[in-house]
PDB file of C-alpha atoms in Angstrom:
ATOM      1  CA  MET A   9       0.380   0.386  -0.319  1.00 42.00           C
ATOM      2  CA  GLU A  10       2.881   2.254   0.750  1.00 43.00           C
ATOM      3  CA  SER A  11       4.096   2.496  -3.098  1.00 47.00           C
ATOM      4  CA  ALA A  12       0.539   3.126  -4.126  1.00 47.00           C
ATOM      5  CA  GLN A  13      -0.061   5.772  -2.397  1.00 47.00           C
ATOM      6  CA  LYS A  14       2.689   8.030  -3.911  1.00 65.00           C
ATOM      7  CA  LEU A  15      -0.460   8.654  -6.222  1.00 61.00           C
ATOM      8  CA  LYS A  16      -1.717  12.218  -5.356  1.00 75.00           C
ATOM      9  CA  LYS A  17      -5.157  10.767  -7.514  1.00 94.00           C
ATOM     10  CA  ILE A  18      -7.085   8.399  -9.655  1.00 98.00           C
ATOM     11  CA  SER A  19     -10.480  10.135 -11.589  1.00 98.00           C
ATOM     12  CA  LEU A  20     -12.836   7.947 -12.196  1.00 98.00           C
ATOM     13  CA  ILE A  21     -15.424   9.759 -15.212  1.00 98.00           C
ATOM     14  CA  LEU A  22     -18.370   8.060 -14.872  1.00 98.00           C
ATOM     15  CA  CYS A  23     -21.222   9.237 -17.386  1.00 98.00           C
ATOM     16  CA  THR A  24     -24.839   7.888 -16.459  1.00 97.00           C
ATOM     17  CA  ILE A  25     -28.449   8.409 -17.665  1.00 96.00           C
ATOM     18  CA  GLU A  26     -31.845   6.639 -16.723  1.00 93.00           C
ATOM     19  CA  ARG A  27     -30.062   4.747 -13.862  1.00 95.00           C
ATOM     20  CA  THR A  28     -29.700   4.834 -10.088  1.00 96.00           C
ATOM     21  CA  THR A  29     -29.890   1.141  -8.162  1.00 96.00           C
ATOM     22  CA  GLU A  30     -27.004  -0.315 -10.529  1.00 96.00           C
ATOM     23  CA  LEU A  31     -24.764   2.965 -10.085  1.00 97.00           C
ATOM     24  CA  GLU A  32     -25.321   2.771  -6.185  1.00 98.00           C
ATOM     25  CA  ARG A  33     -23.905  -0.784  -6.397  1.00 98.00           C
ATOM     26  CA  PHE A  34     -20.974   1.000  -8.095  1.00 98.00           C
ATOM     27  CA  LEU A  35     -20.851   3.592  -5.371  1.00 98.00           C
ATOM     28  CA  GLN A  36     -21.186   1.094  -2.607  1.00 98.00           C
ATOM     29  CA  SER A  37     -18.082  -1.013  -4.325  1.00 98.00           C
ATOM     30  CA  LEU A  38     -15.991   2.240  -4.392  1.00 98.00           C
ATOM     31  CA  VAL A  39     -17.176   2.700  -0.273  1.00 98.00           C
ATOM     32  CA  ARG A  40     -15.081  -0.803   0.015  1.00 98.00           C
ATOM     33  CA  GLN A  41     -12.052   0.098  -2.030  1.00 97.00           C
ATOM     34  CA  SER A  42      -8.599  -0.437   0.072  1.00 96.00           C
ATOM     35  CA  TYR A  43      -7.217   2.634  -2.043  1.00 96.00           C
ATOM     36  CA  PRO A  44      -8.655   5.897  -0.594  1.00 94.00           C
ATOM     37  CA  ASN A  45      -7.377   8.398  -2.840  1.00 96.00           C
ATOM     38  CA  PHE A  46      -9.396   8.705  -6.035  1.00 97.00           C
ATOM     39  CA  GLU A  47     -12.298  11.273  -6.759  1.00 98.00           C
ATOM     40  CA  LEU A  48     -15.439  10.117  -8.444  1.00 98.00           C
ATOM     41  CA  ILE A  49     -17.006  12.993 -11.241  1.00 98.00           C
ATOM     42  CA  ILE A  50     -20.428  11.879 -12.310  1.00 98.00           C
ATOM     43  CA  VAL A  51     -21.232  13.003 -15.743  1.00 98.00           C
ATOM     44  CA  ASP A  52     -25.118  13.351 -15.587  1.00 98.00           C
ATOM     45  CA  GLN A  53     -27.280  13.018 -18.789  1.00 97.00           C
ATOM     46  CA  ASN A  54     -30.484  13.039 -16.638  1.00 96.00           C
ATOM     47  CA  LYS A  55     -33.157  15.567 -17.270  1.00 93.00           C
ATOM     48  CA  ASP A  56     -34.376  15.180 -13.616  1.00 95.00           C
ATOM     49  CA  GLU A  57     -32.431  15.377 -10.082  1.00 96.00           C
ATOM     50  CA  ARG A  58     -32.602  11.526  -9.370  1.00 95.00           C
ATOM     51  CA  LEU A  59     -29.183  11.335  -8.503  1.00 97.00           C
ATOM     52  CA  VAL A  60     -28.762  14.067  -5.737  1.00 96.00           C
ATOM     53  CA  PRO A  61     -30.085  11.783  -2.910  1.00 95.00           C
ATOM     54  CA  LEU A  62     -27.153   9.738  -4.174  1.00 95.00           C
ATOM     55  CA  THR A  63     -24.519  12.185  -4.298  1.00 96.00           C
ATOM     56  CA  ARG A  64     -25.433  13.891  -1.042  1.00 96.00           C
ATOM     57  CA  ARG A  65     -25.264  10.153   0.968  1.00 96.00           C
ATOM     58  CA  PHE A  66     -22.150   8.689  -0.627  1.00 98.00           C
ATOM     59  CA  GLN A  67     -20.124  12.237  -0.211  1.00 96.00           C
ATOM     60  CA  LYS A  68     -19.491  11.714   3.105  1.00 95.00           C
ATOM     61  CA  HIS A  69     -16.897   8.429   1.810  1.00 97.00           C
ATOM     62  CA  PHE A  70     -15.125  10.123  -1.111  1.00 97.00           C
ATOM     63  CA  PRO A  71     -15.090  13.268  -3.086  1.00 97.00           C
ATOM     64  CA  ILE A  72     -17.934  13.474  -5.564  1.00 98.00           C
ATOM     65  CA  LEU A  73     -18.204  16.031  -8.350  1.00 98.00           C
ATOM     66  CA  HIS A  74     -21.606  16.134  -9.866  1.00 98.00           C
ATOM     67  CA  LEU A  75     -21.389  17.273 -13.534  1.00 98.00           C
ATOM     68  CA  ARG A  76     -24.176  18.021 -16.024  1.00 97.00           C
ATOM     69  CA  SER A  77     -23.485  17.273 -20.019  1.00 96.00           C
ATOM     70  CA  ASP A  78     -26.169  16.376 -22.986  1.00 93.00           C
ATOM     71  CA  LYS A  79     -26.765  13.128 -24.256  1.00 94.00           C
ATOM     72  CA  GLY A  80     -23.880  10.976 -25.602  1.00 95.00           C
ATOM     73  CA  LEU A  81     -21.385   9.142 -24.128  1.00 97.00           C
ATOM     74  CA  SER A  82     -18.117  10.297 -25.680  1.00 98.00           C
ATOM     75  CA  ARG A  83     -19.586  13.673 -25.230  1.00 97.00           C
ATOM     76  CA  ALA A  84     -20.128  13.339 -21.429  1.00 98.00           C
ATOM     77  CA  ARG A  85     -16.607  11.747 -21.068  1.00 98.00           C
ATOM     78  CA  ASN A  86     -14.910  15.002 -22.628  1.00 98.00           C
ATOM     79  CA  VAL A  87     -17.134  17.202 -19.843  1.00 98.00           C
ATOM     80  CA  GLY A  88     -15.468  14.755 -17.144  1.00 98.00           C
ATOM     81  CA  LEU A  89     -12.232  15.262 -18.692  1.00 98.00           C
ATOM     82  CA  LYS A  90     -12.346  18.978 -18.038  1.00 98.00           C
ATOM     83  CA  HIS A  91     -12.513  18.351 -15.036  1.00 98.00           C
ATOM     84  CA  ALA A  92     -10.524  15.878 -13.799  1.00 98.00           C
ATOM     85  CA  SER A  93      -7.497  16.254 -11.740  1.00 96.00           C
ATOM     86  CA  GLY A  94      -5.729  13.061 -10.755  1.00 97.00           C
ATOM     87  CA  ASP A  95      -2.345  11.616 -12.107  1.00 97.00           C
ATOM     88  CA  ILE A  96      -4.585   8.475 -13.588  1.00 98.00           C
ATOM     89  CA  ILE A  97      -7.784   8.699 -15.533  1.00 98.00           C
ATOM     90  CA  ALA A  98     -10.021   5.881 -15.719  1.00 98.00           C
ATOM     91  CA  PHE A  99     -13.620   5.825 -16.918  1.00 98.00           C
ATOM     92  CA  PRO A 100     -15.972   3.770 -15.167  1.00 98.00           C
ATOM     93  CA  ASP A 101     -20.077   2.036 -16.503  1.00 97.00           C
ATOM     94  CA  ASP A 102     -22.509   3.229 -14.808  1.00 96.00           C
ATOM     95  CA  ASP A 103     -23.411  -0.325 -13.961  1.00 96.00           C
ATOM     96  CA  CYS A 104     -20.248  -2.094 -13.386  1.00 97.00           C
ATOM     97  CA  LEU A 105     -18.650  -3.192  -9.918  1.00 98.00           C
ATOM     98  CA  TYR A 106     -14.498  -2.750  -8.629  1.00 98.00           C
ATOM     99  CA  PRO A 107     -13.164  -5.758  -6.875  1.00 98.00           C
ATOM    100  CA  PRO A 108     -11.818  -4.149  -3.419  1.00 97.00           C
ATOM    101  CA  ASN A 109      -8.207  -3.852  -4.399  1.00 97.00           C
ATOM    102  CA  LEU A 110      -8.744  -2.898  -7.173  1.00 98.00           C
ATOM    103  CA  LEU A 111      -7.599   1.155  -7.144  1.00 97.00           C
ATOM    104  CA  GLU A 112      -4.788   0.087  -5.007  1.00 96.00           C
ATOM    105  CA  ARG A 113      -3.445  -2.419  -7.774  1.00 96.00           C
ATOM    106  CA  VAL A 114      -4.040  -0.021 -10.176  1.00 97.00           C
ATOM    107  CA  ALA A 115      -1.927   2.736  -7.928  1.00 96.00           C
ATOM    108  CA  ARG A 116       0.608   0.046  -7.436  1.00 95.00           C
ATOM    109  CA  TRP A 117       1.036  -0.868 -10.746  1.00 96.00           C
ATOM    110  CA  PHE A 118       1.769   2.739 -12.445  1.00 96.00           C
ATOM    111  CA  ASN A 119       4.201   2.993  -9.732  1.00 95.00           C
ATOM    112  CA  GLU A 120       6.236   0.289 -10.155  1.00 95.00           C
ATOM    113  CA  HIS A 121       6.221   0.286 -13.967  1.00 96.00           C
ATOM    114  CA  PRO A 122       6.922   3.640 -15.061  1.00 96.00           C
ATOM    115  CA  GLU A 123       7.589   3.209 -18.397  1.00 97.00           C
ATOM    116  CA  TRP A 124       4.320   2.088 -19.142  1.00 98.00           C
ATOM    117  CA  HIS A 125       1.730   4.780 -19.897  1.00 98.00           C
ATOM    118  CA  GLY A 126      -1.749   3.083 -19.644  1.00 98.00           C
ATOM    119  CA  LEU A 127      -3.340  -0.335 -18.080  1.00 98.00           C
ATOM    120  CA  THR A 128      -6.220  -2.305 -19.840  1.00 98.00           C
ATOM    121  CA  GLY A 129      -8.258  -5.339 -17.935  1.00 98.00           C
ATOM    122  CA  ARG A 130     -11.258  -7.418 -18.831  1.00 97.00           C
ATOM    123  CA  LEU A 131     -14.428  -7.900 -18.126  1.00 97.00           C
ATOM    124  CA  VAL A 132     -16.338 -10.474 -16.194  1.00 96.00           C
ATOM    125  CA  ASP A 133     -20.012 -11.616 -15.263  1.00 95.00           C
ATOM    126  CA  ALA A 134     -20.794 -12.041 -11.451  1.00 93.00           C
ATOM    127  CA  ASN A 135     -20.236 -15.485 -12.107  1.00 93.00           C
ATOM    128  CA  GLY A 136     -16.408 -14.820 -13.036  1.00 93.00           C
ATOM    129  CA  LEU A 137     -17.205 -15.786 -16.731  1.00 93.00           C
ATOM    130  CA  PRO A 138     -16.009 -13.686 -19.841  1.00 90.00           C
ATOM    131  CA  SER A 139     -18.434 -10.343 -20.231  1.00 92.00           C
ATOM    132  CA  SER A 140     -19.385  -8.297 -23.119  1.00 84.00           C
ATOM    133  CA  GLY A 141     -16.716  -9.913 -25.275  1.00 81.00           C
ATOM    134  CA  ARG A 142     -13.673 -11.953 -26.286  1.00 84.00           C
ATOM    135  CA  TRP A 143     -11.182 -11.343 -23.756  1.00 95.00           C
ATOM    136  CA  ASP A 144      -7.205 -12.375 -24.554  1.00 96.00           C
ATOM    137  CA  ASN A 145      -6.061 -14.570 -22.050  1.00 95.00           C
ATOM    138  CA  LYS A 146      -1.835 -13.849 -22.247  1.00 97.00           C
ATOM    139  CA  GLU A 147      -0.699 -10.548 -20.789  1.00 98.00           C
ATOM    140  CA  GLY A 148       1.306  -8.265 -23.229  1.00 98.00           C
ATOM    141  CA  ALA A 149       1.815  -4.934 -24.765  1.00 98.00           C
ATOM    142  CA  VAL A 150      -1.486  -3.208 -26.907  1.00 98.00           C
ATOM    143  CA  ASN A 151      -1.156  -2.648 -29.955  1.00 98.00           C
ATOM    144  CA  ARG A 152      -3.449  -1.852 -33.203  1.00 96.00           C
ATOM    145  CA  TYR A 153      -4.284  -5.305 -33.849  1.00 96.00           C
ATOM    146  CA  ASN A 154      -5.029  -7.158 -30.562  1.00 96.00           C
ATOM    147  CA  VAL A 155      -6.708  -3.781 -28.938  1.00 97.00           C
ATOM    148  CA  TRP A 156     -10.164  -5.138 -29.630  1.00 92.00           C
ATOM    149  CA  ARG A 157      -9.519  -8.122 -27.558  1.00 95.00           C
ATOM    150  CA  ARG A 158      -7.781  -5.938 -24.764  1.00 97.00           C
ATOM    151  CA  GLY A 159      -9.230  -2.827 -24.694  1.00 95.00           C
ATOM    152  CA  ILE A 160     -12.579  -1.583 -23.104  1.00 95.00           C
ATOM    153  CA  SER A 161     -13.420   1.858 -21.292  1.00 96.00           C
ATOM    154  CA  CYS A 162     -14.417   0.661 -18.085  1.00 95.00           C
ATOM    155  CA  THR A 163     -10.798  -1.067 -17.407  1.00 97.00           C
ATOM    156  CA  MET A 164      -9.214   1.651 -19.148  1.00 98.00           C
ATOM    157  CA  PHE A 165      -6.645   3.316 -17.209  1.00 98.00           C
ATOM    158  CA  LEU A 166      -4.575   5.878 -18.659  1.00 98.00           C
ATOM    159  CA  ARG A 167      -1.618   8.815 -17.016  1.00 97.00           C
ATOM    160  CA  ARG A 168      -3.207  11.977 -17.307  1.00 97.00           C
ATOM    161  CA  GLU A 169      -0.066  12.702 -19.960  1.00 98.00           C
ATOM    162  CA  VAL A 170      -1.924  10.204 -22.471  1.00 98.00           C
ATOM    163  CA  VAL A 171      -5.484  12.263 -21.927  1.00 98.00           C
ATOM    164  CA  THR A 172      -3.455  15.425 -22.306  1.00 98.00           C
ATOM    165  CA  ALA A 173      -2.451  14.760 -25.870  1.00 98.00           C
ATOM    166  CA  VAL A 174      -4.316  12.426 -27.467  1.00 98.00           C
ATOM    167  CA  GLY A 175      -7.821  15.003 -26.317  1.00 98.00           C
ATOM    168  CA  PRO A 176     -11.502  14.555 -26.552  1.00 98.00           C
ATOM    169  CA  PHE A 177     -13.136  11.572 -27.535  1.00 98.00           C
ATOM    170  CA  ASP A 178     -14.487  11.239 -31.026  1.00 98.00           C
ATOM    171  CA  GLU A 179     -18.080  12.569 -30.030  1.00 97.00           C
ATOM    172  CA  ASP A 180     -19.762  11.320 -33.815  1.00 97.00           C
ATOM    173  CA  LEU A 181     -18.918   7.788 -32.075  1.00 97.00           C
ATOM    174  CA  GLY A 182     -20.874   5.553 -29.114  1.00 94.00           C
ATOM    175  CA  VAL A 183     -24.226   4.961 -27.840  1.00 93.00           C
ATOM    176  CA  GLY A 184     -26.242   8.355 -27.658  1.00 94.00           C
ATOM    177  CA  ALA A 185     -23.934  10.268 -30.516  1.00 94.00           C
ATOM    178  CA  GLY A 186     -27.163  11.057 -32.548  1.00 94.00           C
ATOM    179  CA  THR A 187     -25.165   9.388 -35.476  1.00 94.00           C
ATOM    180  CA  PRO A 188     -25.126   6.033 -36.977  1.00 91.00           C
ATOM    181  CA  TRP A 189     -21.915   4.551 -35.024  1.00 93.00           C
ATOM    182  CA  GLY A 190     -23.318   3.465 -31.666  1.00 91.00           C
ATOM    183  CA  SER A 191     -19.980   2.206 -30.564  1.00 91.00           C
ATOM    184  CA  GLY A 192     -15.816   1.993 -31.165  1.00 93.00           C
ATOM    185  CA  GLU A 193     -14.865   5.609 -28.914  1.00 96.00           C
ATOM    186  CA  GLU A 194     -13.163   3.648 -26.401  1.00 97.00           C
ATOM    187  CA  THR A 195     -11.126   1.757 -29.295  1.00 97.00           C
ATOM    188  CA  ASP A 196     -10.557   4.626 -31.072  1.00 98.00           C
ATOM    189  CA  TYR A 197      -9.374   6.677 -28.477  1.00 98.00           C
ATOM    190  CA  LEU A 198      -6.887   3.409 -27.506  1.00 98.00           C
ATOM    191  CA  ILE A 199      -5.538   3.401 -31.015  1.00 98.00           C
ATOM    192  CA  ARG A 200      -4.874   7.306 -31.353  1.00 98.00           C
ATOM    193  CA  ALA A 201      -2.803   7.039 -28.015  1.00 98.00           C
ATOM    194  CA  LEU A 202      -0.652   3.982 -29.507  1.00 98.00           C
ATOM    195  CA  GLU A 203      -0.577   6.357 -32.319  1.00 98.00           C
ATOM    196  CA  ALA A 204       0.475   9.015 -30.727  1.00 98.00           C
ATOM    197  CA  GLY A 205       3.755   6.883 -28.790  1.00 98.00           C
ATOM    198  CA  PHE A 206       1.925   5.746 -25.268  1.00 98.00           C
ATOM    199  CA  ARG A 207       2.820   2.618 -24.319  1.00 98.00           C
ATOM    200  CA  ILE A 208      -0.262   0.403 -22.932  1.00 98.00           C
ATOM    201  CA  PHE A 209      -0.271  -2.842 -21.147  1.00 98.00           C
ATOM    202  CA  TYR A 210      -2.863  -5.406 -20.842  1.00 98.00           C
ATOM    203  CA  ASP A 211      -3.399  -7.568 -18.075  1.00 98.00           C
ATOM    204  CA  PRO A 212      -6.133 -10.138 -17.831  1.00 97.00           C
ATOM    205  CA  ASN A 213      -5.822 -10.749 -13.984  1.00 97.00           C
ATOM    206  CA  LEU A 214      -6.740  -7.143 -13.834  1.00 98.00           C
ATOM    207  CA  TRP A 215     -10.661  -7.172 -14.206  1.00 97.00           C
ATOM    208  CA  VAL A 216     -14.092  -5.247 -13.263  1.00 98.00           C
ATOM    209  CA  VAL A 217     -17.689  -7.105 -12.827  1.00 97.00           C
ATOM    210  CA  HIS A 218     -20.086  -6.097 -15.829  1.00 96.00           C
ATOM    211  CA  PRO A 219     -23.322  -8.241 -16.758  1.00 93.00           C
ATOM    212  CA  ASN A 220     -23.278  -9.877 -19.907  1.00 89.00           C
ATOM    213  CA  LYS A 221     -25.529  -8.464 -21.982  1.00 82.00           C
ATOM    214  CA  GLU A 222     -26.984  -9.903 -25.135  1.00 76.00           C
ATOM    215  CA  PRO A 223     -26.870  -6.767 -27.539  1.00 70.00           C
ATOM    216  CA  THR A 224     -30.542  -6.896 -29.604  1.00 79.00           C
ATOM    217  CA  PRO A 225     -29.977  -7.370 -33.484  1.00 76.00           C
ATOM    218  CA  THR A 226     -30.797  -3.359 -33.782  1.00 79.00           C
ATOM    219  CA  THR A 227     -27.792  -2.298 -31.310  1.00 80.00           C
ATOM    220  CA  ALA A 228     -25.672  -4.932 -32.872  1.00 77.00           C
ATOM    221  CA  TYR A 229     -25.650  -3.755 -36.057  1.00 78.00           C
ATOM    222  CA  ARG A 230     -25.419  -0.082 -34.635  1.00 80.00           C
ATOM    223  CA  TYR A 231     -22.710  -1.032 -32.590  1.00 82.00           C
ATOM    224  CA  ALA A 232     -20.905  -3.094 -36.554  1.00 80.00           C
ATOM    225  CA  LEU A 233     -21.323   0.347 -38.028  1.00 86.00           C
ATOM    226  CA  GLY A 234     -19.308   1.688 -34.898  1.00 88.00           C
ATOM    227  CA  LEU A 235     -16.716  -0.783 -35.545  1.00 86.00           C
ATOM    228  CA  GLY A 236     -16.315  -0.626 -38.924  1.00 86.00           C
ATOM    229  CA  ARG A 237     -15.785   3.558 -38.844  1.00 92.00           C
ATOM    230  CA  VAL A 238     -12.685   3.332 -36.810  1.00 93.00           C
ATOM    231  CA  LEU A 239     -11.562   0.300 -38.904  1.00 91.00           C
ATOM    232  CA  ARG A 240     -11.974   3.252 -41.545  1.00 92.00           C
ATOM    233  CA  LYS A 241     -10.980   6.218 -39.276  1.00 96.00           C
ATOM    234  CA  HIS A 242      -7.486   4.458 -38.805  1.00 97.00           C
ATOM    235  CA  GLY A 243      -6.674   3.174 -42.258  1.00 94.00           C
ATOM    236  CA  TYR A 244      -6.802  -1.044 -41.132  1.00 93.00           C
ATOM    237  CA  PRO A 245      -5.649  -2.954 -44.281  1.00 93.00           C
ATOM    238  CA  PHE A 246      -8.759  -5.133 -46.051  1.00 88.00           C
ATOM    239  CA  TRP A 247      -7.465  -8.635 -44.679  1.00 85.00           C
ATOM    240  CA  PHE A 248      -8.172  -7.430 -41.339  1.00 85.00           C
ATOM    241  CA  VAL A 249     -11.356  -5.527 -41.875  1.00 80.00           C
ATOM    242  CA  ALA A 250     -12.196  -8.854 -44.119  1.00 79.00           C
ATOM    243  CA  TYR A 251     -11.185 -11.029 -40.789  1.00 75.00           C
ATOM    244  CA  TYR A 252     -14.045  -9.253 -38.719  1.00 69.00           C
ATOM    245  CA  TRP A 253     -16.646  -9.298 -42.047  1.00 69.00           C
ATOM    246  CA  LEU A 254     -16.091 -13.254 -42.440  1.00 67.00           C
ATOM    247  CA  ARG A 255     -16.276 -13.841 -38.173  1.00 67.00           C
ATOM    248  CA  PRO A 256     -20.181 -12.492 -38.167  1.00 56.00           C
ATOM    249  CA  LEU A 257     -20.680 -14.515 -41.767  1.00 56.00           C
ATOM    250  CA  GLY A 258     -19.272 -17.620 -39.892  1.00 55.00           C
ATOM    251  CA  GLY A 259     -21.596 -16.661 -36.975  1.00 54.00           C
ATOM    252  CA  VAL A 260     -25.083 -16.864 -39.688  1.00 48.00           C
ATOM    253  CA  LEU A 261     -23.965 -19.983 -40.601  1.00 57.00           C
ATOM    254  CA  LEU A 262     -23.574 -21.894 -37.682  1.00 57.00           C
ATOM    255  CA  SER A 263     -26.096 -20.653 -36.031  1.00 52.00           C
ATOM    256  CA  LEU A 264     -28.595 -22.034 -39.188  1.00 58.00           C
ATOM    257  CA  SER A 265     -27.015 -25.107 -38.926  1.00 67.00           C
ATOM    258  CA  MET A 266     -28.571 -25.263 -34.989  1.00 68.00           C
ATOM    259  CA  GLY A 267     -31.325 -23.951 -35.300  1.00 69.00           C
ATOM    260  CA  LYS A 268     -30.695 -20.623 -33.851  1.00 61.00           C
ATOM    261  CA  VAL A 269     -32.732 -18.424 -35.486  1.00 53.00           C
ATOM    262  CA  ASP A 270     -32.461 -15.257 -33.606  1.00 58.00           C
ATOM    263  CA  LYS A 271     -28.659 -16.132 -32.975  1.00 53.00           C
ATOM    264  CA  ALA A 272     -28.628 -16.158 -36.461  1.00 46.00           C
ATOM    265  CA  ARG A 273     -30.273 -12.776 -36.601  1.00 54.00           C
ATOM    266  CA  TYR A 274     -27.400 -10.854 -34.549  1.00 47.00           C
ATOM    267  CA  TYR A 275     -24.752 -12.274 -36.232  1.00 48.00           C
ATOM    268  CA  TRP A 276     -27.218 -11.421 -40.069  1.00 45.00           C
ATOM    269  CA  ALA A 277     -27.156  -7.478 -38.324  1.00 48.00           C
ATOM    270  CA  VAL A 278     -23.735  -7.252 -37.420  1.00 49.00           C
ATOM    271  CA  LEU A 279     -22.479  -8.457 -40.792  1.00 52.00           C
ATOM    272  CA  GLY A 280     -24.939  -6.007 -42.050  1.00 55.00           C
ATOM    273  CA  GLY A 281     -23.340  -3.138 -39.874  1.00 49.00           C
ATOM    274  CA  GLY A 282     -19.854  -4.157 -40.680  1.00 53.00           C
ATOM    275  CA  SER A 283     -19.698  -4.392 -44.264  1.00 50.00           C
TER     276      SER A 283
END
C-alpha cells in the first residue's frame, strides 16, 4: 500500500443516464476500495434530479463532483475530462462493479512500471465468466491489431499525460452520439494513444465486474457500424477488415446449422453493420 500512496489521485469519470440502482451498487463498491485516494466525477445526462440523493449520501465517503451534459457517452466523457485532476484517469460504466482492491492494484502497478502509460484489463460477469466480448488470456502490450480483445472503456486506466496528448473522445462515436456509429469510441481512443507513441499494457488478471448483456439485432447493427467506422478512420488493411467481416458470416452459418434463428439474426445484423 505504501508505494500505491505515492500517486496523488485517481480520477473516475462515470457517465450515466436512467440508472440509479446499478449506480448505487457501483458507489458501494467504491466505499469498499482499499485505496482511498480517488475522486468520482459523475456526468449526469438525466433531465431530473434523481441522482442528487445518491451523491449527497456517498459524498461523506469520497469526493464526488456532480456534472451535467447533453446526451452522448463520448460527449459526457469529454465534459468529465475537463474537470479531472487525477494522475490516472479511468472510465467506469454506471452498471459495473470494482473489486475491493482494484484501485490499489492499479496505483501500485503504475508506480512500479513507469515505462508504461496505460493499463487495461478484462470484464467478467458475477460468476467470473468473460463478459461483453472475447478477451485475450495472455498479458502483454496493446497494439492496433489486438486492441479489440485487450481494451474496453471501464477497464482503461491512463496516465494524465495520455489524455492530455490524445485530447477528447470522438463525439461522433458511441452510444447516444446521434450518429449511426453506436460504439468504438474507447477503441478509437486507445488507437489514437498508440499512434501518439504511448505504451499500454493489458493484464487479464485485472478485471471489472460487468453484466453480460446480449445486444439486440438493432443494437448489434449500430455497434458494428461503429466498428467499421473505426477501422476506416485508422486505415486498417483489407485483410484485417475482411477478417472482421467473415467472423459474423461464420456465426450466421453456424447458428442456422444449429437451428438458432435468433442468434443467426444477431450475427446477420453484425454482418450488415460491418460490411
